[in-house]
XYZ file of C-alpha atoms in Angstrom:
516
model
C 63.373 -18.959 5.015
C 66.883 -17.811 4.246
C 69.615 -20.363 3.690
C 71.573 -19.238 6.808
C 72.869 -21.957 9.123
C 70.394 -22.645 11.982
C 71.474 -21.351 15.402
C 70.134 -22.141 18.861
C 70.650 -22.131 22.616
C 69.459 -23.875 25.774
C 67.571 -22.555 28.786
C 66.749 -24.095 32.136
C 63.362 -22.966 33.410
C 61.529 -23.694 36.623
C 58.432 -25.874 36.220
C 54.947 -24.797 37.263
C 55.209 -26.706 40.537
C 58.038 -24.362 41.562
C 60.285 -27.231 42.710
C 61.744 -28.853 39.580
C 63.383 -27.504 36.438
C 63.296 -28.465 32.756
C 65.563 -27.941 29.756
C 64.208 -25.967 26.787
C 65.806 -25.618 23.352
C 65.301 -22.488 21.225
C 66.555 -22.111 17.675
C 66.052 -20.104 14.497
C 66.042 -21.584 10.989
C 64.534 -20.815 7.572
C 61.015 -21.096 9.017
C 61.569 -18.612 11.857
C 61.920 -19.092 15.609
C 61.157 -22.398 17.379
C 61.128 -23.667 20.921
C 60.590 -27.057 22.517
C 60.782 -28.628 25.967
C 63.493 -31.271 25.967
C 62.787 -32.829 29.366
C 63.455 -32.532 33.122
C 66.869 -31.103 34.021
C 69.351 -32.862 36.311
C 71.455 -29.793 37.104
C 72.794 -27.605 39.885
C 74.100 -24.050 40.023
C 77.840 -23.886 39.325
C 78.112 -20.453 40.894
C 79.322 -18.904 37.639
C 77.431 -16.516 35.353
C 77.485 -15.604 31.667
C 78.319 -12.003 30.589
C 74.556 -11.377 30.482
C 74.099 -12.663 34.035
C 72.548 -16.045 33.210
C 73.325 -19.056 35.397
C 75.889 -21.570 34.146
C 74.619 -25.014 35.083
C 76.529 -28.213 35.793
C 75.343 -31.793 36.218
C 73.397 -32.492 39.385
C 74.733 -34.546 42.283
C 74.454 -38.308 41.997
C 72.893 -40.368 39.210
C 70.007 -39.084 37.107
C 66.632 -39.672 38.821
C 65.149 -41.096 35.591
C 66.287 -41.816 32.048
C 64.280 -38.759 30.896
C 66.384 -36.371 33.014
C 69.013 -34.420 31.101
C 72.436 -33.236 32.155
C 74.044 -30.227 30.397
C 75.932 -32.633 28.117
C 72.703 -34.494 27.215
C 70.885 -31.240 26.461
C 73.735 -30.001 24.254
C 73.597 -33.255 22.281
C 69.824 -32.932 21.800
C 70.181 -29.319 20.656
C 72.898 -30.336 18.184
C 70.588 -32.988 16.770
C 67.759 -30.448 16.338
C 70.081 -28.007 14.569
C 71.355 -30.761 12.243
C 67.785 -31.718 11.289
C 66.909 -28.048 10.681
C 69.989 -27.617 8.452
C 68.977 -30.702 6.450
C 65.473 -29.338 5.920
C 66.984 -26.043 4.808
C 69.152 -27.787 2.211
C 66.226 -29.862 0.914
C 64.043 -26.762 0.632
C 66.738 -24.825 -1.229
C 67.243 -27.704 -3.673
C 63.487 -27.966 -4.215
C 63.254 -24.262 -5.033
C 66.029 -24.525 -7.573
C 64.238 -27.383 -9.319
C 60.790 -25.747 -9.233
C 58.785 -26.918 -6.228
C 55.007 -26.768 -5.752
C 55.065 -23.643 -3.568
C 57.272 -21.789 -6.045
C 54.962 -22.726 -8.917
C 51.892 -21.624 -6.919
C 53.481 -18.272 -6.019
C 54.508 -17.701 -9.638
C 51.047 -18.523 -10.956
C 49.389 -16.230 -8.404
C 51.746 -13.348 -9.250
C 51.025 -13.865 -12.950
C 47.275 -13.884 -12.341
C 47.463 -10.750 -10.198
C 49.135 -8.936 -13.073
C 46.572 -10.127 -15.617
C 43.351 -9.827 -13.628
C 44.011 -7.437 -10.734
C 42.603 -9.854 -8.170
C 40.592 -8.713 -5.152
C 41.924 -9.160 -1.627
C 39.311 -11.768 -0.757
C 40.061 -13.757 -3.925
C 43.775 -13.862 -3.115
C 43.028 -14.976 0.444
C 40.809 -17.757 -0.923
C 43.586 -18.953 -3.233
C 46.081 -18.965 -0.364
C 43.733 -21.093 1.766
C 43.585 -23.612 -1.071
C 47.381 -23.529 -1.422
C 47.669 -24.399 2.259
C 45.566 -27.554 1.743
C 47.605 -28.584 -1.308
C 50.890 -27.948 0.538
C 49.690 -30.049 3.470
C 48.601 -32.956 1.269
C 51.272 -32.900 -1.457
C 54.225 -31.108 0.164
C 55.094 -27.465 -0.435
C 58.708 -28.307 -1.287
C 57.882 -31.254 -3.588
C 59.489 -30.735 -7.018
C 56.743 -30.550 -9.633
C 58.521 -33.184 -11.756
C 57.533 -35.799 -9.187
C 53.835 -35.311 -9.945
C 54.384 -36.947 -13.344
C 54.420 -40.375 -11.642
C 50.610 -40.625 -11.623
C 50.066 -39.882 -7.935
C 47.575 -37.102 -8.724
C 45.082 -39.593 -10.217
C 44.860 -41.396 -6.888
C 44.857 -38.118 -4.949
C 41.744 -36.794 -6.706
C 40.083 -40.213 -6.888
C 40.119 -40.288 -3.059
C 39.784 -36.542 -2.491
C 38.155 -35.698 0.836
C 36.475 -32.582 2.165
C 37.293 -31.382 5.691
C 35.134 -29.455 8.134
C 36.385 -28.002 11.403
C 35.095 -29.292 14.745
C 35.487 -28.336 18.381
C 37.278 -30.801 20.622
C 34.078 -31.997 22.332
C 32.261 -32.506 19.023
C 35.324 -34.259 17.601
C 35.439 -36.822 20.428
C 31.713 -37.461 20.064
C 32.120 -37.965 16.299
C 34.968 -40.396 16.967
C 32.714 -42.385 19.289
C 30.124 -42.508 16.494
C 32.727 -44.051 14.181
C 33.171 -41.044 11.892
C 36.414 -40.172 10.132
C 37.848 -37.489 12.427
C 41.457 -36.355 12.166
C 43.696 -33.947 14.033
C 45.392 -31.850 11.360
C 48.293 -29.437 11.708
C 47.530 -26.145 9.951
C 50.416 -23.864 8.957
C 50.024 -20.107 9.273
C 52.525 -17.271 8.736
C 52.318 -13.922 10.520
C 54.378 -10.758 10.124
C 54.916 -7.587 12.131
C 56.661 -4.466 10.820
C 60.004 -3.433 12.332
C 59.605 -1.653 15.643
C 56.444 -3.534 16.622
C 58.126 -6.203 18.744
C 57.390 -6.346 22.459
C 60.231 -6.734 24.988
C 60.184 -8.471 28.361
C 62.466 -7.313 31.172
C 62.978 -8.473 34.758
C 62.481 -5.295 36.800
C 60.044 -2.410 36.970
C 62.848 0.148 36.810
C 64.191 -1.382 33.595
C 60.678 -1.443 32.105
C 60.143 2.246 32.896
C 63.507 3.190 31.419
C 62.948 1.181 28.231
C 59.395 2.554 27.800
C 60.746 6.101 28.022
C 63.439 5.378 25.415
C 61.164 3.706 22.828
C 58.701 5.469 23.597
C 56.166 2.921 24.717
C 54.093 1.538 27.563
C 54.868 -1.194 30.078
C 52.782 -3.715 31.988
C 53.521 -6.152 34.791
C 52.898 -9.667 33.489
C 54.007 -11.937 36.322
C 56.634 -12.121 39.009
C 59.956 -10.970 37.564
C 58.498 -10.186 34.109
C 57.480 -6.785 32.706
C 56.358 -6.360 29.102
C 57.244 -3.171 27.199
C 55.156 -2.366 24.111
C 56.094 0.396 21.597
C 53.530 3.098 20.867
C 51.424 2.607 17.712
C 52.428 -1.055 17.678
C 50.902 -3.123 14.881
C 49.566 -6.548 15.737
C 50.834 -9.552 13.755
C 48.861 -10.009 10.542
C 48.472 -13.158 8.536
C 50.547 -13.352 5.353
C 51.197 -15.977 2.723
C 54.255 -18.196 2.679
C 55.786 -16.178 -0.175
C 55.006 -12.831 1.486
C 56.623 -14.046 4.710
C 59.859 -14.712 2.822
C 59.837 -11.271 1.218
C 58.911 -9.398 4.409
C 61.510 -11.302 6.430
C 64.223 -10.012 4.099
C 62.933 -6.471 4.700
C 63.401 -6.803 8.464
C 59.863 -7.712 9.488
C 59.314 -10.116 12.382
C 58.055 -13.255 10.654
C 56.695 -16.236 12.554
C 55.507 -19.634 11.438
C 52.633 -20.908 13.548
C 51.477 -24.518 13.583
C 47.942 -24.999 14.917
C 46.334 -28.364 15.606
C 42.684 -28.574 14.584
C 40.070 -31.299 14.688
C 38.554 -31.991 11.274
C 35.851 -34.377 10.123
C 36.533 -35.906 6.702
C 33.897 -36.890 4.154
C 33.874 -37.614 0.413
C 34.163 -34.280 -1.382
C 31.322 -33.064 -3.554
C 32.031 -32.611 -7.238
C 32.180 -28.827 -6.931
C 34.847 -28.979 -4.196
C 36.913 -31.590 -6.024
C 36.748 -29.622 -9.284
C 37.783 -26.402 -7.548
C 41.011 -27.948 -6.231
C 41.629 -29.869 -9.434
C 41.308 -26.707 -11.540
C 43.597 -24.559 -9.396
C 46.283 -27.265 -9.241
C 45.998 -27.706 -13.013
C 46.541 -23.957 -13.466
C 49.601 -24.073 -11.183
C 51.074 -26.972 -13.140
C 50.333 -25.180 -16.429
C 52.528 -22.366 -15.095
C 55.225 -24.953 -14.286
C 55.019 -26.195 -17.896
C 55.454 -22.649 -19.194
C 58.499 -22.297 -16.937
C 59.841 -25.598 -18.392
C 59.872 -27.314 -15.012
C 57.513 -29.914 -16.491
C 57.198 -31.368 -19.968
C 53.414 -31.823 -19.751
C 50.668 -31.182 -17.228
C 49.951 -34.481 -15.409
C 46.423 -33.308 -14.560
C 45.411 -33.304 -18.226
C 44.380 -36.939 -17.786
C 42.383 -36.271 -14.587
C 38.913 -35.264 -15.734
C 36.569 -32.938 -13.907
C 33.646 -34.524 -12.049
C 30.097 -33.987 -13.223
C 28.065 -31.797 -10.882
C 24.717 -32.621 -12.450
C 23.824 -35.273 -9.895
C 24.521 -33.370 -6.670
C 23.920 -29.739 -7.639
C 20.885 -27.878 -6.392
C 21.290 -24.264 -7.461
C 17.791 -22.860 -7.000
C 15.006 -23.263 -4.507
C 12.683 -26.114 -5.399
C 10.021 -28.119 -3.594
C 10.140 -31.897 -4.118
C 10.784 -32.508 -7.847
C 9.077 -29.564 -9.509
C 9.589 -25.825 -9.857
C 7.515 -23.785 -7.421
C 7.246 -19.978 -7.799
C 6.219 -19.545 -4.127
C 9.269 -21.221 -2.588
C 10.706 -17.886 -1.363
C 7.424 -17.130 0.439
C 7.584 -20.450 2.274
C 11.200 -19.798 3.198
C 10.455 -16.310 4.574
C 7.525 -17.554 6.636
C 9.985 -19.529 8.739
C 12.534 -16.713 9.114
C 13.275 -15.737 12.751
C 12.483 -12.074 12.035
C 12.462 -9.189 9.602
C 16.265 -8.911 9.855
C 16.759 -12.332 8.240
C 13.867 -11.757 5.815
C 15.452 -8.556 4.480
C 18.850 -10.245 4.229
C 17.546 -13.190 2.204
C 15.381 -10.949 0.007
C 18.535 -9.056 -1.017
C 19.565 -12.291 -2.714
C 16.201 -13.653 -3.900
C 14.671 -10.329 -5.050
C 17.767 -8.250 -5.918
C 20.391 -10.836 -6.920
C 22.953 -9.850 -4.268
C 25.991 -12.042 -3.769
C 25.331 -13.318 -0.258
C 26.597 -12.743 2.286
C 29.264 -10.243 1.118
C 27.208 -7.650 -0.801
C 24.376 -7.665 1.745
C 26.808 -7.287 4.654
C 28.484 -4.371 2.844
C 25.171 -2.626 2.088
C 24.803 0.858 3.623
C 21.631 2.894 3.963
C 22.991 5.459 1.524
C 22.710 2.824 -1.231
C 18.987 2.238 -0.528
C 16.811 4.820 -2.317
C 13.233 4.390 -1.080
C 12.053 7.421 -3.076
C 13.282 6.046 -6.426
C 12.603 2.448 -5.381
C 16.101 1.201 -6.239
C 19.058 -0.292 -4.426
C 22.729 -0.119 -5.410
C 25.276 -2.704 -4.197
C 28.390 -0.530 -4.031
C 30.346 -2.313 -1.301
C 31.290 -5.780 -0.185
C 32.236 -7.137 3.247
C 34.521 -10.159 3.049
C 36.768 -11.720 5.702
C 35.962 -9.045 8.285
C 36.980 -6.135 6.062
C 35.346 -3.824 3.528
C 36.028 -4.473 -0.140
C 34.632 -3.545 -3.544
C 32.101 -5.645 -5.421
C 33.135 -7.861 -8.311
C 31.763 -5.343 -10.806
C 32.784 -1.715 -10.413
C 29.874 -0.230 -12.392
C 26.871 -1.400 -10.376
C 23.440 -0.986 -11.928
C 20.563 0.381 -9.866
C 18.366 -2.622 -9.078
C 14.599 -1.988 -8.730
C 13.326 -3.027 -5.322
C 10.306 -5.293 -5.176
C 7.530 -4.096 -2.831
C 8.348 -6.923 -0.437
C 12.056 -6.062 -0.269
C 11.247 -2.370 0.127
C 8.824 -3.091 3.010
C 11.356 -5.334 4.754
C 14.124 -2.724 4.558
C 11.753 0.066 5.637
C 10.710 -1.986 8.661
C 14.333 -2.629 9.479
C 15.110 1.092 9.359
C 12.522 1.769 12.046
C 14.961 0.395 14.644
C 16.058 4.006 15.284
C 19.809 3.395 15.633
C 22.529 3.052 12.973
C 20.266 4.392 10.208
C 22.380 7.201 8.708
C 23.597 6.923 5.119
C 27.064 5.780 6.250
C 25.730 3.044 8.568
C 25.531 -0.597 7.565
C 22.025 -1.955 7.012
C 22.752 -5.298 8.642
C 24.760 -3.906 11.511
C 26.154 -5.730 14.541
C 25.669 -4.750 18.155
C 28.970 -2.838 17.956
C 27.355 -0.507 15.371
C 30.539 0.026 13.356
C 30.622 -3.242 11.403
C 28.204 -5.744 9.865
C 26.935 -8.788 11.721
C 28.559 -12.189 11.502
C 27.096 -14.261 8.674
C 27.223 -17.526 10.665
C 23.894 -17.172 12.554
C 22.164 -16.005 9.364
C 23.408 -19.101 7.515
C 22.209 -21.329 10.353
C 18.779 -19.651 10.350
C 18.622 -20.172 6.577
C 19.340 -23.891 6.975
C 16.653 -24.297 9.642
C 14.062 -22.356 7.597
C 14.867 -24.487 4.551
C 14.271 -27.717 6.445
C 11.064 -26.433 8.047
C 9.684 -25.335 4.663
C 10.494 -28.715 3.119
C 12.784 -27.236 0.464
C 15.772 -28.993 -1.020
C 19.046 -27.833 0.560
C 20.994 -25.160 -1.277
C 23.641 -22.656 -0.204
C 22.378 -19.251 0.915
C 24.418 -17.705 -1.946
C 22.211 -19.578 -4.417
C 19.275 -17.294 -3.672
C 21.026 -15.183 -6.307
C 20.648 -18.069 -8.780
C 16.941 -18.286 -7.915
C 16.675 -14.584 -8.783
C 18.289 -15.049 -12.212
C 16.329 -18.197 -13.019
C 13.008 -16.574 -12.095
C 13.747 -13.614 -14.360
C 14.621 -15.898 -17.281
C 11.514 -18.033 -16.790
C 9.371 -14.895 -16.718
C 10.606 -13.874 -20.181
C 13.057 -11.103 -19.211
C 15.623 -10.653 -21.984
C 19.191 -11.783 -21.455
C 20.758 -8.310 -21.617
C 18.487 -7.053 -18.834
C 19.318 -10.065 -16.670
C 23.021 -9.469 -17.308
C 22.670 -5.854 -16.134
C 20.624 -6.728 -13.045
C 22.975 -9.523 -11.991
C 26.031 -7.442 -12.881
C 27.788 -10.085 -14.978
C 30.931 -9.066 -16.858
C 30.419 -11.732 -19.536
C 27.200 -12.578 -21.327
C 28.183 -16.265 -21.287
C 27.724 -16.246 -17.510
C 24.135 -15.063 -17.908
C 23.301 -17.657 -20.568
C 23.122 -20.428 -17.966
C 19.872 -18.964 -16.640
C 18.245 -18.827 -20.073
C 18.594 -22.578 -20.538
C 17.935 -23.707 -16.958
C 14.165 -23.924 -17.401
C 12.499 -24.452 -20.838
C 9.763 -21.913 -21.620
C 6.246 -23.092 -22.596
C 6.348 -21.465 -26.024
C 9.759 -22.872 -26.963
C 8.514 -26.178 -28.426
C 5.837 -24.386 -30.406
C 8.326 -21.842 -31.762
C 10.677 -24.602 -32.929
C 7.857 -26.544 -34.569
C 6.493 -23.441 -36.307
C 9.948 -22.513 -37.647
C 10.880 -25.986 -38.912
C 7.451 -27.338 -39.858
C 4.898 -24.535 -40.487
C 2.105 -27.017 -41.349
C 2.359 -29.013 -38.118
C -0.327 -28.944 -35.446
C 0.322 -26.859 -32.297
C 2.208 -28.699 -29.553
C 1.053 -28.565 -25.926
C 4.052 -27.981 -23.674
C 4.292 -29.863 -20.384
C 6.288 -28.978 -17.304
C 9.164 -31.405 -16.728
C 8.569 -33.820 -13.877
């Protein structure tokens, strides 16, 4: 990621069959280290060695066996071509940064938002995942001025949603005529200085190096011993911007390209709006930086979500107060019942707040539960609201949690309620989501996300006449405007009569009917 001139070298390695050899090119550029197999080698040992003891190769005897075989001169020419292309990409990237490219605008907007809002770790990771999709589709190094040509209208008019597939499922979907694509996903990893492993050729050298580090060594294969420093830190995923910064501090930064099978489908309004809004915010930052005269997304309107949004549990076309009971009847066990009741009867943000729940936050004596912690992306985190209210437990939720505690293991105050078989971390949310989907279908309920059990909780409170301030406290909303959506979601029976009585005191009472 620095502007240094790319450098590289060639290696001749023996193929897996043990009889033939191939040329490999290795080089380093602004994106880190790279390596590629160039092709079969037509070489022989010259008898000379480099200062480091490596073999100096010369062209093999006779003509090349095939056109794909490479002599030392051919390999040098291919390496020179790779280095020239890398240098060109470096120059283009540097020019794009100077003119305000998409990645620079995204990094600037995120830094600005961190300073204003103090974003949570999981929120930042979510933004970076969205950046990756935008970089892949629009080009990370694309100058933001180019988006003024109207291309974003077409981009969001044809916006697609992608879902990951295994290779077997992908081939089956292709046979069924579905839109399946193999997409290259970019990831950056970083290791702190002193965490790099070293491979040596002999056991004696491995033992000596391990004693000097200090570290440990392990035999990997014939002629290869790996030496690992003590207290080594594994590579961790970082953003594109963080990789640049850490690389300048001496960290080992690597750019990894992973091929994944994805099935494409028209994006729902919520997904399209999410990407449209974040790109609009990034381009607003570019306008403030004077890289753009006006935001080109101002003319791209948000999609309406009214037609495809199902936010609460419903049966057929009418509101049903017993929908949670029907859902729980088809739960695989009390474990899933208690998990879903945390959302439907306590308004937890599922799965994070339920996964982060510890027994110390469940007070059976007082009959309350306190969501202190959150578990997001395989790590503990705080909840969205720091001052969590004590939420009264319904008898059904209390019975489910009490039954769950009878398991006899992992029931101390510091233990997670929904613990995995490893006992030191919560379960994976994937099987619970799948069980929720199956129970929904069996109960004949319209499909919603498991998170939306929280919306069912808020809507039920509002329909039962609970005041808005109480709902705000129970759902732990920072802003009252967020809670207001529940007050208007279902009209109350007395509302029509109250309006008529206020505006026309002499009118006859109005009988309210449930909407069909």
